[in-house]
Amino acid sequence: MSFWDRIKPTTRPVSATEAALSPDGTRLDLTWEDGVKTSASAQLLRQQCPCAGCVDEWTNKRTLDPARVPADLRITQVQPVGNYALSFVFSDGHGTGIYPWKLLRDLTPAQG
Ligand SMILES: [Zn+2]
């Protein structure tokens, strides 16, 4: 969370209108309802997985070692969760993370 996120008034988070995997599955491209396009590698998304298996629910401490996530990790499946999040299945078999729009937007840098 950046400084700017903290001082901005709380508004409904923008949601993505389109989620597309690169042909090899290593990158996710998102198009947002405000017209912004962002993308993130499968590796980064996996490293930031917010599920209880990767983050301690009580301390919020990440228990997943990011260094153990290989650079060639792929996303094999993208699924919408209601209208507020996406979930991914990764090529390492992990698929319990639910990524709300706000998290996805924070994780994926806008393309230039
Ligand atoms: Zn996880």
PDB file of C-alpha atoms and ligand atoms in Angstrom:
ATOM      1  CA  MET A   1       0.000   0.000   0.000  1.00  0.00           C
ATOM      2  CA  SER A   2       1.446   3.341  -1.016  1.00  0.00           C
ATOM      3  CA  PHE A   3       1.188   6.735   0.610  1.00  0.00           C
ATOM      4  CA  TRP A   4      -1.306   7.809  -2.040  1.00  0.00           C
ATOM      5  CA  ASP A   5      -3.586   4.880  -1.343  1.00  0.00           C
ATOM      6  CA  ARG A   6      -3.853   5.984   2.233  1.00  0.00           C
ATOM      7  CA  ILE A   7      -4.826   9.588   1.653  1.00  0.00           C
ATOM      8  CA  LYS A   8      -7.232   8.910  -1.193  1.00  0.00           C
ATOM      9  CA  PRO A   9     -10.873   8.848  -0.161  1.00  0.00           C
ATOM     10  CA  THR A  10     -12.275   5.357  -0.132  1.00  0.00           C
ATOM     11  CA  THR A  11     -14.154   4.637  -3.291  1.00  0.00           C
ATOM     12  CA  ARG A  12     -15.451   1.480  -4.827  1.00  0.00           C
ATOM     13  CA  PRO A  13     -12.402  -0.242  -6.320  1.00  0.00           C
ATOM     14  CA  VAL A  14     -12.303  -0.270 -10.120  1.00  0.00           C
ATOM     15  CA  SER A  15     -12.837  -3.690 -11.536  1.00  0.00           C
ATOM     16  CA  ALA A  16     -11.209  -5.307 -14.525  1.00  0.00           C
ATOM     17  CA  THR A  17     -13.372  -5.777 -17.576  1.00  0.00           C
ATOM     18  CA  GLU A  18     -11.013  -8.161 -19.293  1.00  0.00           C
ATOM     19  CA  ALA A  19      -8.412 -10.668 -18.127  1.00  0.00           C
ATOM     20  CA  ALA A  20      -6.242 -12.315 -20.761  1.00  0.00           C
ATOM     21  CA  LEU A  21      -3.417 -14.782 -20.379  1.00  0.00           C
ATOM     22  CA  SER A  22      -0.383 -14.595 -22.639  1.00  0.00           C
ATOM     23  CA  PRO A  23      -0.170 -17.628 -24.975  1.00  0.00           C
ATOM     24  CA  ASP A  24       2.445 -19.298 -22.754  1.00  0.00           C
ATOM     25  CA  GLY A  25       0.504 -18.494 -19.575  1.00  0.00           C
ATOM     26  CA  THR A  26       3.354 -16.650 -17.867  1.00  0.00           C
ATOM     27  CA  ARG A  27       1.683 -13.240 -17.995  1.00  0.00           C
ATOM     28  CA  LEU A  28      -1.753 -11.882 -17.201  1.00  0.00           C
ATOM     29  CA  ASP A  29      -3.011  -8.766 -18.981  1.00  0.00           C
ATOM     30  CA  LEU A  30      -5.849  -6.843 -17.398  1.00  0.00           C
ATOM     31  CA  THR A  31      -8.053  -4.143 -18.860  1.00  0.00           C
ATOM     32  CA  TRP A  32      -9.809  -2.010 -16.261  1.00  0.00           C
ATOM     33  CA  GLU A  33     -13.116  -0.215 -16.461  1.00  0.00           C
ATOM     34  CA  ASP A  34     -11.334   3.137 -16.263  1.00  0.00           C
ATOM     35  CA  GLY A  35      -9.435   2.259 -19.434  1.00  0.00           C
ATOM     36  CA  VAL A  36      -6.107   1.471 -17.761  1.00  0.00           C
ATOM     37  CA  LYS A  37      -4.263  -1.637 -18.941  1.00  0.00           C
ATOM     38  CA  THR A  38      -1.971  -3.450 -16.543  1.00  0.00           C
ATOM     39  CA  SER A  39      -0.112  -6.724 -16.530  1.00  0.00           C
ATOM     40  CA  ALA A  40       1.713  -8.993 -14.141  1.00  0.00           C
ATOM     41  CA  SER A  41       3.774 -12.146 -14.407  1.00  0.00           C
ATOM     42  CA  ALA A  42       2.403 -15.407 -13.093  1.00  0.00           C
ATOM     43  CA  GLN A  43       5.467 -15.501 -10.859  1.00  0.00           C
ATOM     44  CA  LEU A  44       4.604 -12.193  -9.213  1.00  0.00           C
ATOM     45  CA  LEU A  45       0.967 -13.126  -8.717  1.00  0.00           C
ATOM     46  CA  ARG A  46       1.984 -16.427  -7.182  1.00  0.00           C
ATOM     47  CA  GLN A  47       4.491 -14.693  -4.885  1.00  0.00           C
ATOM     48  CA  GLN A  48       1.769 -12.325  -3.720  1.00  0.00           C
ATOM     49  CA  CYS A  49      -0.866 -15.019  -3.223  1.00  0.00           C
ATOM     50  CA  PRO A  50      -3.113 -13.846  -0.378  1.00  0.00           C
ATOM     51  CA  CYS A  51      -4.442 -17.256   0.673  1.00  0.00           C
ATOM     52  CA  ALA A  52      -4.151 -18.708   4.161  1.00  0.00           C
ATOM     53  CA  GLY A  53      -1.545 -21.167   2.913  1.00  0.00           C
ATOM     54  CA  CYS A  54       0.781 -18.369   1.836  1.00  0.00           C
ATOM     55  CA  VAL A  55       0.066 -15.687   4.439  1.00  0.00           C
ATOM     56  CA  ASP A  56      -0.402 -16.270   8.142  1.00  0.00           C
ATOM     57  CA  GLU A  57      -3.966 -15.195   8.888  1.00  0.00           C
ATOM     58  CA  TRP A  58      -3.143 -13.916  12.363  1.00  0.00           C
ATOM     59  CA  THR A  59       0.113 -12.089  11.829  1.00  0.00           C
ATOM     60  CA  ASN A  60      -0.342 -11.268   8.117  1.00  0.00           C
ATOM     61  CA  LYS A  61       3.215 -12.488   7.677  1.00  0.00           C
ATOM     62  CA  ARG A  62       3.973 -14.130   4.349  1.00  0.00           C
ATOM     63  CA  THR A  63       4.875 -17.755   4.925  1.00  0.00           C
ATOM     64  CA  LEU A  64       5.580 -18.441   1.248  1.00  0.00           C
ATOM     65  CA  ASP A  65       9.230 -17.911   0.327  1.00  0.00           C
ATOM     66  CA  PRO A  66       9.119 -15.795  -2.885  1.00  0.00           C
ATOM     67  CA  ALA A  67      12.504 -17.170  -3.922  1.00  0.00           C
ATOM     68  CA  ARG A  68      10.929 -20.609  -4.292  1.00  0.00           C
ATOM     69  CA  VAL A  69       8.537 -19.434  -6.995  1.00  0.00           C
ATOM     70  CA  PRO A  70      10.163 -20.196 -10.371  1.00  0.00           C
ATOM     71  CA  ALA A  71      10.328 -17.474 -13.033  1.00  0.00           C
ATOM     72  CA  ASP A  72       8.737 -19.753 -15.610  1.00  0.00           C
ATOM     73  CA  LEU A  73       5.651 -20.438 -13.504  1.00  0.00           C
ATOM     74  CA  ARG A  74       2.464 -20.343 -15.575  1.00  0.00           C
ATOM     75  CA  ILE A  75      -1.172 -19.609 -14.907  1.00  0.00           C
ATOM     76  CA  THR A  76      -3.243 -22.496 -16.179  1.00  0.00           C
ATOM     77  CA  GLN A  77      -6.680 -21.174 -15.261  1.00  0.00           C
ATOM     78  CA  VAL A  78      -8.321 -17.817 -14.520  1.00  0.00           C
ATOM     79  CA  GLN A  79     -11.687 -17.775 -12.833  1.00  0.00           C
ATOM     80  CA  PRO A  80     -13.892 -14.887 -11.756  1.00  0.00           C
ATOM     81  CA  VAL A  81     -14.953 -14.922  -8.110  1.00  0.00           C
ATOM     82  CA  GLY A  82     -18.323 -13.200  -7.924  1.00  0.00           C
ATOM     83  CA  ASN A  83     -17.784  -9.753  -9.362  1.00  0.00           C
ATOM     84  CA  TYR A  84     -15.110  -8.691  -6.950  1.00  0.00           C
ATOM     85  CA  ALA A  85     -12.078 -10.886  -7.544  1.00  0.00           C
ATOM     86  CA  LEU A  86     -10.229 -13.380  -9.712  1.00  0.00           C
ATOM     87  CA  SER A  87      -8.725 -16.676  -8.723  1.00  0.00           C
ATOM     88  CA  PHE A  88      -5.887 -18.412 -10.533  1.00  0.00           C
ATOM     89  CA  VAL A  89      -4.638 -21.932 -10.835  1.00  0.00           C
ATOM     90  CA  PHE A  90      -0.862 -21.980 -11.230  1.00  0.00           C
ATOM     91  CA  SER A  91       1.284 -24.588 -12.927  1.00  0.00           C
ATOM     92  CA  ASP A  92       2.644 -25.637  -9.523  1.00  0.00           C
ATOM     93  CA  GLY A  93      -0.885 -26.777  -8.662  1.00  0.00           C
ATOM     94  CA  HIS A  94      -1.630 -23.932  -6.262  1.00  0.00           C
ATOM     95  CA  GLY A  95      -5.074 -22.424  -6.714  1.00  0.00           C
ATOM     96  CA  THR A  96      -6.523 -21.267  -3.416  1.00  0.00           C
ATOM     97  CA  GLY A  97      -5.696 -17.568  -3.681  1.00  0.00           C
ATOM     98  CA  ILE A  98      -8.489 -15.076  -4.266  1.00  0.00           C
ATOM     99  CA  TYR A  99      -7.274 -11.775  -5.668  1.00  0.00           C
ATOM    100  CA  PRO A 100      -9.711  -8.893  -5.151  1.00  0.00           C
ATOM    101  CA  TRP A 101      -9.629  -6.127  -7.777  1.00  0.00           C
ATOM    102  CA  LYS A 102      -7.832  -3.753  -5.466  1.00  0.00           C
ATOM    103  CA  LEU A 103      -5.040  -6.228  -4.842  1.00  0.00           C
ATOM    104  CA  LEU A 104      -4.705  -6.986  -8.554  1.00  0.00           C
ATOM    105  CA  ARG A 105      -4.568  -3.306  -9.370  1.00  0.00           C
ATOM    106  CA  ASP A 106      -1.907  -2.751  -6.717  1.00  0.00           C
ATOM    107  CA  LEU A 107       0.144  -5.696  -7.942  1.00  0.00           C
ATOM    108  CA  THR A 108       0.055  -4.946 -11.637  1.00  0.00           C
ATOM    109  CA  PRO A 109       1.973  -1.918 -12.852  1.00  0.00           C
ATOM    110  CA  ALA A 110       0.274   0.090 -15.596  1.00  0.00           C
ATOM    111  CA  GLN A 111       1.714  -0.376 -19.043  1.00  0.00           C
ATOM    112  CA  GLY A 112       3.442   2.606 -20.571  1.00  0.00           C
TER     113      GLY A 112
HETATM  114 ZN    ZN B   1      -1.613 -19.201  -1.694  1.00  0.00          ZN
END
